[in-house]
Amino acid sequence: MKKILLCCLFIGIMNSIYTQTGKYFTAESSKCKVVKVFIDSRVQQFADNGIRITWDGDCSNGFASGKGTLYVFCDTKSDGKFGILYEGTLAAGKKSGYGWLVVFDPLNGQAINEQIPFFSFLYRYEYKGSFKNDEFDGYGEFTTNYPYPLPASASESDIAANQRLRLYMPFWRTDIYFSEYKGNFVNGKIADTGNGTGITSRMKWFANTVRYTGAIKKGIPNGNGRIDEANVFPLPNEQSFLAASGNFVNGVLNGYGKETGRYFEYEGEFLNGVREGKGKLTFYEWSADKPNGYLNYSRKLSSIVEGDFKNGNANGFCTIYYQNSAAYKYTGPMKNGDREGTGEVEFLDGSKFRGNFRSGVRVGSGSRQFADGSRFSGEYMNDKPVNGTMYYKDGAKYEGGFTSVEEVDRSGKKINMYKRHGSGTMTEKDGRRYNVNCNNDNCTETN
């Protein structure tokens, strides 16, 4: 379809100063034939007044051959208005071997002299690398200033040029379009297999700059690779990341991999792009009592999560290491990022809690062994002791209601203690037993 459009476009061009014989174009000075001139529909748009072609290399059997420079001006004027520059090797009128191709963009109709100045804002495409039969073929480096993705009104030629540098990234559930790609090409497109590096400053939904380096198969990351982002903007639900590396299958991480975000780092197993299996999750910073990261994990002040992951969250047996908290470590089951089931918490002062958790808080039966030798055993509600027995280190004990939770800062200072609250019974170390009524640990004996 592209070739048909080209032919139809040029048949009606009047006052043209090039000679066309069949599918060939002839340079005006050397009379050497060139097979393909245009690779972009924007060039065609500006050719309605004729074009001018020059070639300063050799001819072989009437065709441009060997090393040289090819200029294409989409205007019959001597200064030209818009053009294509190719420096490299031609064989039988076709770009072949190593070459440098630049497709320039018009500057609001401003003329461009034949010695085209090279500034990045002037060109649409630039390619340095290997050619075969007028197509990118072999290793090459491609850059473009063209905005991707294309508008709905784009021509078939523009769409074709766009598609050859398209890479589907299920990781973002969208296509990304490279503004720069370094790697292997076959017949004008990114090779189906091999390794390459692609950089895009425009994505379908995100305004991020993305770099992918690694193995590609049929236009999709497959094999060992790495994705990096720059100028990252916060995504919905804080699910932004800076880098991902590991084994890709059909564009997403599968097997062992590593993911680094603004405030977190995960290293471990993935399944279909989400954390699944054994892994380690580290949070860097906190905001409003929850980690700024990818997981829906809302417990206070955790810094590292190690263990089983499923559907992107901690699920199964895990270990949490805390920072800036009374607690030092949690060991036990997790469900959707929260402590769930029977687990154990170790505190900075050496004390321990073992009991039941539900949705991350202590609920039901549990026991607390304090560093001074005293021990609590009883019932918890909403993370606080409500009823139980405190065994003191001197042999006394209290049975009854409780309130508050002990907290110890990094210096070891005790902020709150388990406090007797409500009715209860005291048993002194000498065996004397009596009823009490307590308010925040202030107890009065009752009859």
C-alpha positions as MATLAB code, in Angstrom:
seq = 'MKKILLCCLFIGIMNSIYTQTGKYFTAESSKCKVVKVFIDSRVQQFADNGIRITWDGDCSNGFASGKGTLYVFCDTKSDGKFGILYEGTLAAGKKSGYGWLVVFDPLNGQAINEQIPFFSFLYRYEYKGSFKNDEFDGYGEFTTNYPYPLPASASESDIAANQRLRLYMPFWRTDIYFSEYKGNFVNGKIADTGNGTGITSRMKWFANTVRYTGAIKKGIPNGNGRIDEANVFPLPNEQSFLAASGNFVNGVLNGYGKETGRYFEYEGEFLNGVREGKGKLTFYEWSADKPNGYLNYSRKLSSIVEGDFKNGNANGFCTIYYQNSAAYKYTGPMKNGDREGTGEVEFLDGSKFRGNFRSGVRVGSGSRQFADGSRFSGEYMNDKPVNGTMYYKDGAKYEGGFTSVEEVDRSGKKINMYKRHGSGTMTEKDGRRYNVNCNNDNCTETN';
ca = [
       0.000    0.000    0.000;
       2.859    2.391    0.816;
       4.467    1.959   -2.630;
       1.093    2.432   -4.337;
       0.562    5.673   -2.432;
       4.014    6.873   -3.432;
       3.410    6.176   -7.112;
      -0.011    7.794   -7.092;
       1.371   10.852   -5.380;
       4.186   11.449   -7.814;
       2.453   10.640  -11.121;
       0.676   14.000  -11.038;
       3.656   16.131  -10.010;
       4.218   18.910  -12.549;
       7.384   20.825  -13.370;
       9.496   18.185  -11.685;
      13.205   18.399  -12.348;
      14.011   14.755  -11.626;
      13.601   11.942  -14.102;
      11.567    8.896  -13.110;
      11.908    5.658  -15.058;
       9.685    2.940  -13.648;
      10.432    2.909   -9.931;
      13.776    4.715  -10.173;
      14.675    8.350   -9.491;
      17.600   10.058  -11.192;
      19.894   12.539   -9.475;
      19.988   15.839  -11.361;
      23.757   16.288  -11.492;
      25.269   12.825  -11.739;
      22.284   11.223  -13.552;
      22.714    8.223  -11.258;
      19.574    6.246  -10.543;
      18.310    5.886   -6.984;
      15.664    3.292   -6.158;
      13.990    4.677   -3.023;
      13.899    8.324   -2.039;
      10.993    8.826    0.333;
      10.426    6.909    3.526;
       7.955    9.205    5.170;
       4.579   10.646    4.203;
       5.439   14.100    5.563;
       8.148   14.271    2.888;
       5.540   13.387    0.281;
       3.251   16.202    1.464;
       5.911   18.790    0.695;
       6.783   17.331   -2.705;
       3.776   18.671   -4.596;
       5.955   21.263   -6.335;
       8.604   18.779   -7.361;
      11.781   17.474   -5.800;
      15.493   17.787   -6.403;
      17.955   14.932   -5.862;
      21.744   15.119   -5.756;
      24.306   12.324   -5.396;
      28.045   13.003   -5.212;
      29.246    9.405   -5.341;
      30.001    6.984   -8.170;
      27.681    5.298  -10.653;
      27.755    1.661  -11.699;
      25.628    0.604  -14.671;
      23.690    3.842  -14.267;
      22.911    3.301  -10.574;
      24.300    5.236   -7.634;
      26.928    3.008   -6.023;
      29.708    3.195   -3.463;
      30.146    5.839   -0.804;
      28.641    9.268   -1.142;
      26.054   11.766    0.021;
      22.462   11.816   -1.199;
      20.293   14.921   -0.761;
      16.565   15.026   -1.443;
      14.878   18.451   -1.552;
      11.109   18.662   -1.797;
      11.234   21.918   -3.704;
      12.575   22.879   -7.114;
      14.261   25.965   -5.709;
      18.000   25.948   -5.388;
      17.980   26.411   -1.630;
      15.426   23.704   -0.937;
      12.751   23.774    1.727;
      12.682   20.287    3.223;
      14.872   17.292    2.744;
      16.428   13.947    3.381;
      20.132   13.452    3.959;
      21.879   10.127    3.495;
      25.601    9.653    3.931;
      26.858    6.169    3.336;
      27.006    3.363    0.843;
      24.644    2.628   -2.036;
      24.604   -0.564   -4.080;
      22.668   -0.598   -7.370;
      20.815    2.523   -6.262;
      19.815    1.114   -2.881;
      21.056    1.965    0.568;
      23.289   -0.940    1.537;
      25.964   -1.340    4.196;
      26.691    1.323    6.774;
      25.004    4.701    6.453;
      23.569    7.746    8.184;
      20.017    8.742    7.275;
      18.291   11.917    8.469;
      14.721   12.889    7.581;
      14.232   16.585    8.282;
      11.100   18.459    9.264;
      10.038   21.833    7.779;
      10.521   24.865    9.982;
       7.273   26.693    9.250;
       8.249   26.931    5.596;
      11.719   28.270    6.331;
      14.205   27.331    3.621;
      17.051   24.964    4.412;
      20.205   25.296    2.360;
      21.665   22.320    0.537;
      24.339   21.998    3.222;
      21.690   21.091    5.761;
      22.607   22.182    9.292;
      22.188   19.387   11.812;
      20.330   20.424   14.921;
      18.200   18.002   16.893;
      15.038   20.102   16.578;
      15.217   20.035   12.768;
      14.849   16.338   12.150;
      12.099   13.772   12.479;
      14.145   10.601   12.125;
      17.820    9.780   12.322;
      19.317    6.341   11.776;
      22.950    5.291   11.956;
      23.731    1.721   11.158;
      23.440   -1.106    8.696;
      21.165   -1.056    5.632;
      20.073   -3.787    3.250;
      17.857   -3.252    0.193;
      16.994    0.270    1.356;
      15.795   -0.901    4.792;
      17.282   -0.828    8.277;
      18.872   -4.257    8.539;
      21.476   -5.302   11.093;
      22.671   -3.273   14.035;
      21.588    0.349   14.101;
      20.789    3.347   16.276;
      17.494    5.118   15.629;
      16.220    8.377   17.132;
      13.142   10.429   16.374;
      11.494   13.651   17.486;
       8.155   12.527   16.126;
       5.371   12.478   18.734;
       3.991    9.034   19.456;
       1.419    7.592   19.411;
       0.019    8.794   16.105;
      -3.265   10.697   15.880;
      -6.307    8.935   14.471;
      -5.944   10.969   11.262;
      -2.424    9.679   10.536;
      -1.688    8.398    7.045;
      -0.881    4.772    6.281;
       2.737    5.697    5.608;
       3.111    7.359    8.994;
       1.439    4.410   10.668;
       3.851    2.039    8.954;
       6.833    4.111   10.081;
       5.418    4.202   13.580;
       4.747    0.487   13.849;
       8.265   -0.550   13.012;
       9.456    1.045   16.237;
       6.572   -0.076   18.393;
       7.197   -2.361   21.344;
       4.276   -3.811   23.262;
       4.820   -3.647   27.013;
       2.193   -5.593   28.961;
       4.004   -4.374   32.070;
       2.127   -1.097   31.556;
      -0.736   -2.740   29.645;
      -0.058   -0.448   26.726;
       2.234    0.076   23.761;
       5.322    2.195   24.138;
       6.898    3.975   21.209;
      10.628    4.438   21.143;
      12.163    7.837   20.560;
      15.513    6.046   20.569;
      16.407    2.428   19.885;
      19.776    0.702   19.694;
      19.828   -2.871   18.521;
      19.192   -5.172   15.611;
      16.757   -4.452   12.802;
      15.383   -6.761   10.120;
      13.700   -5.373    7.001;
      13.121   -1.979    8.591;
      11.704   -3.180   11.904;
      13.082   -4.096   15.293;
      14.335   -7.669   14.993;
      12.047  -10.382   16.343;
      14.860  -11.765   18.486;
      18.051  -10.400   19.983;
      19.058   -7.731   22.463;
      18.504   -4.011   22.287;
      17.987   -0.787   24.199;
      14.915    1.357   23.655;
      14.165    4.770   25.138;
      10.838    6.528   24.892;
       9.830    9.935   26.177;
       6.186    9.425   25.254;
       3.814    6.649   26.223;
       0.161    6.165   25.513;
      -0.938    6.923   29.062;
       2.126    8.124   30.990;
       4.425   11.103   30.476;
       7.460    9.201   31.710;
      10.778    8.540   30.061;
      11.296    4.787   29.862;
      14.362    2.767   28.917;
      14.263   -0.968   28.231;
      17.504   -2.887   27.766;
      17.542   -6.588   27.171;
      16.252   -9.495   25.154;
      13.351   -9.019   22.755;
      11.269  -11.603   20.938;
       8.652  -10.611   18.362;
       8.642   -7.034   19.595;
       8.079   -7.944   23.251;
      10.634   -8.178   26.078;
      11.477  -11.849   26.528;
      14.490  -13.058   28.478;
      16.847  -11.167   30.724;
      16.241   -7.426   30.687;
      15.878   -4.208   32.624;
      13.381   -1.345   32.606;
      14.314    2.090   33.935;
      12.164    5.185   34.297;
      13.181    8.795   34.690;
      11.050   11.840   35.525;
       8.608    9.496   37.199;
       5.254   10.946   38.165;
       3.158    9.341   40.938;
       0.772    6.818   39.474;
      -2.625    5.860   40.936;
      -2.412    4.061   44.305;
       1.283    5.006   44.521;
       2.118    2.143   42.154;
       5.070    3.859   40.511;
       8.471    2.260   40.163;
      11.897    3.414   39.028;
      13.360    0.168   37.749;
      12.569   -3.487   37.167;
      15.023   -6.167   36.148;
      15.103   -9.904   35.779;
      13.551  -12.508   33.531;
      10.782  -11.229   31.256;
       8.190  -13.461   29.601;
       5.871  -11.743   27.123;
       6.736   -8.335   28.523;
       6.311   -8.990   32.251;
       8.578  -10.331   34.968;
       8.362  -14.060   35.563;
      10.650  -15.959   37.900;
      13.351  -14.141   39.798;
      13.441  -10.356   39.494;
      13.945   -7.041   41.228;
      11.695   -3.992   41.392;
      12.703   -0.601   42.777;
      10.200    2.151   43.486;
      10.256    5.620   44.931;
      10.077    4.314   48.480;
      10.528    0.570   48.237;
      12.580   -2.247   46.798;
      11.426   -5.811   46.148;
      13.686   -8.705   45.273;
      12.322  -12.182   44.759;
       9.921  -14.212   42.674;
       7.356  -12.898   40.186;
       4.469  -14.509   38.339;
       2.893  -12.720   35.372;
       4.309   -9.382   36.474;
       3.252   -9.464   40.133;
       5.145  -10.542   43.240;
       4.441  -14.210   43.822;
       6.540  -16.689   45.809;
       9.541  -16.016   48.016;
      10.762  -12.440   48.215;
      12.039   -9.519   50.242;
      10.331   -6.123   50.342;
      12.095   -3.069   51.782;
      10.399    0.284   52.439;
      12.492    3.458   52.522;
      10.143    6.157   53.808;
       6.768    6.532   55.430;
       3.900    8.981   55.187;
       0.790    9.177   57.370;
       1.709    5.952   59.199;
       1.954    3.832   56.082;
       4.740    2.981   53.661;
       4.907    4.853   50.395;
       5.156    1.932   48.034;
       3.533   -0.570   45.810;
       1.973   -2.886   48.378;
      -1.345   -2.309   50.028;
       0.433   -2.753   53.365;
      -0.763   -0.351   56.044;
       0.894   -1.484   59.291;
       3.004    1.021   61.163;
       6.674    1.581   60.562;
       7.828   -1.616   58.882;
      10.999   -1.400   56.836;
      11.620   -4.902   55.475;
       9.242   -7.745   54.636;
      10.693  -11.165   53.814;
       8.667  -14.229   52.940;
       5.873  -15.428   50.694;
       4.134  -13.136   48.220;
       0.999  -13.699   46.174;
      -0.909  -11.295   43.929;
       1.680   -8.642   44.722;
       1.124   -8.687   48.499;
       2.732  -10.505   51.394;
       0.759  -13.744   51.750;
       1.952  -16.725   53.757;
       4.740  -17.028   56.286;
       6.807  -13.824   56.519;
       9.234  -11.886   58.670;
       8.866   -8.121   59.134;
      11.735   -5.995   60.454;
      10.597   -2.677   61.957;
      12.324    0.641   62.406;
      11.488    3.650   64.619;
       9.069    1.454   66.522;
       8.719   -0.331   69.860;
       8.682   -3.605   67.948;
      11.804   -5.013   66.329;
      10.547   -8.017   64.377;
       7.368   -9.929   63.516;
       7.445  -13.579   62.489;
       4.310  -15.349   61.353;
       1.574  -15.594   58.725;
       0.476  -12.717   56.499;
      -2.652  -12.195   54.434;
      -2.869   -9.494   51.765;
      -0.068   -7.546   53.420;
      -1.382   -7.755   57.000;
      -0.436   -9.944   59.953;
      -3.041  -12.709   60.170;
      -3.080  -15.761   62.454;
      -0.735  -16.796   65.241;
       2.524  -14.881   65.174;
       5.326  -13.593   67.349;
       6.631  -10.051   67.869;
      10.055   -9.313   69.345;
      10.599   -5.915   70.979;
      13.718   -3.789   71.271;
      14.001   -4.328   75.034;
      14.057   -8.112   74.599;
      10.417   -8.741   75.480;
       8.154  -10.856   73.253;
       4.502  -11.212   72.328;
       2.937  -14.364   70.956;
      -0.698  -14.562   70.000;
      -3.404  -14.113   67.427;
      -3.562  -11.338   64.805;
      -6.463  -10.323   62.619;
      -6.119   -7.697   59.863;
      -2.785   -6.704   61.368;
      -3.857   -6.088   64.976;
      -3.839   -8.279   68.101;
      -7.228   -9.913   68.627;
      -8.113  -12.846   70.882;
      -5.711  -14.771   73.064;
      -2.090  -13.769   73.477;
       0.786  -13.610   75.910;
       3.517  -11.056   76.575;
       6.830  -11.941   78.189;
       8.483   -8.784   79.551;
      12.212   -8.177   79.807;
      12.014   -7.688   83.600;
      10.631  -11.208   84.074;
       6.935  -10.374   84.406;
       4.397  -11.975   82.072;
       0.888  -11.236   80.785;
      -1.545  -13.828   79.450;
      -5.048  -12.941   78.332;
      -7.353  -11.457   75.717;
      -6.744   -8.624   73.248;
      -9.092   -6.401   71.296;
      -8.104   -3.803   68.685;
      -4.426   -4.325   69.516;
      -4.917   -3.671   73.268;
      -5.128   -6.027   76.260;
      -8.647   -6.052   77.708;
      -8.675   -8.935   80.167;
      -6.126  -11.369   81.563;
      -3.544  -12.188   84.192;
      -0.311  -10.342   84.924;
       2.358  -12.409   86.689;
       4.839  -10.072   88.379;
       8.504  -10.940   88.856;
       8.187  -10.792   92.672;
       5.543  -13.560   92.650;
       2.401  -11.420   92.882;
      -0.299  -11.528   90.236;
      -3.331   -9.571   89.055;
      -6.378  -11.062   87.335;
      -8.913   -8.764   85.670;
      -9.338   -5.905   83.227;
      -6.527   -4.097   81.386;
      -5.991   -1.189   79.054;
      -3.159    0.410   77.024;
      -0.190   -1.172   75.255;
       3.460   -0.949   76.153;
       5.604    1.013   73.728;
       9.365    1.477   73.860;
      11.265    3.941   71.674;
      14.708    3.373   70.147;
      16.425    4.607   73.299;
      14.602    1.952   75.331;
      12.406    4.434   77.186;
       9.046    2.982   78.247;
       6.228    5.202   77.056;
       3.225    3.185   78.278;
       2.749    0.041   80.313;
       0.022   -2.568   80.437;
      -2.319   -0.892   82.923;
      -4.853   -2.521   85.224;
      -8.262   -1.111   84.423;
     -11.677   -2.147   85.740;
     -12.446   -4.792   88.302;
      -9.976   -7.504   89.238;
      -8.320   -9.611   91.889;
      -4.855   -9.125   93.377;
      -2.850  -11.959   94.871;
       0.188  -10.799   96.815;
       3.408  -12.813   96.983;
       2.545  -13.839  100.564;
      -0.704  -15.394   99.317;
      -3.080  -12.640  100.475;
      -5.940  -12.246   97.983;
      -8.434   -9.364   97.609;
     -10.685   -7.656   95.062;
      -9.791   -4.298   93.507;
     -11.241   -1.656   91.237;
      -8.624    0.011   88.987;
      -8.463    3.113   86.816;
      -5.351    3.420   84.616;
      -3.352    1.294   87.064;
      -4.590    3.142   90.174;
      -6.319    0.414   92.187;
      -8.593    0.572   95.241;
      -9.390   -2.471   97.371;
     -13.079   -3.396   97.492;
     -15.065   -5.697   99.787;
];
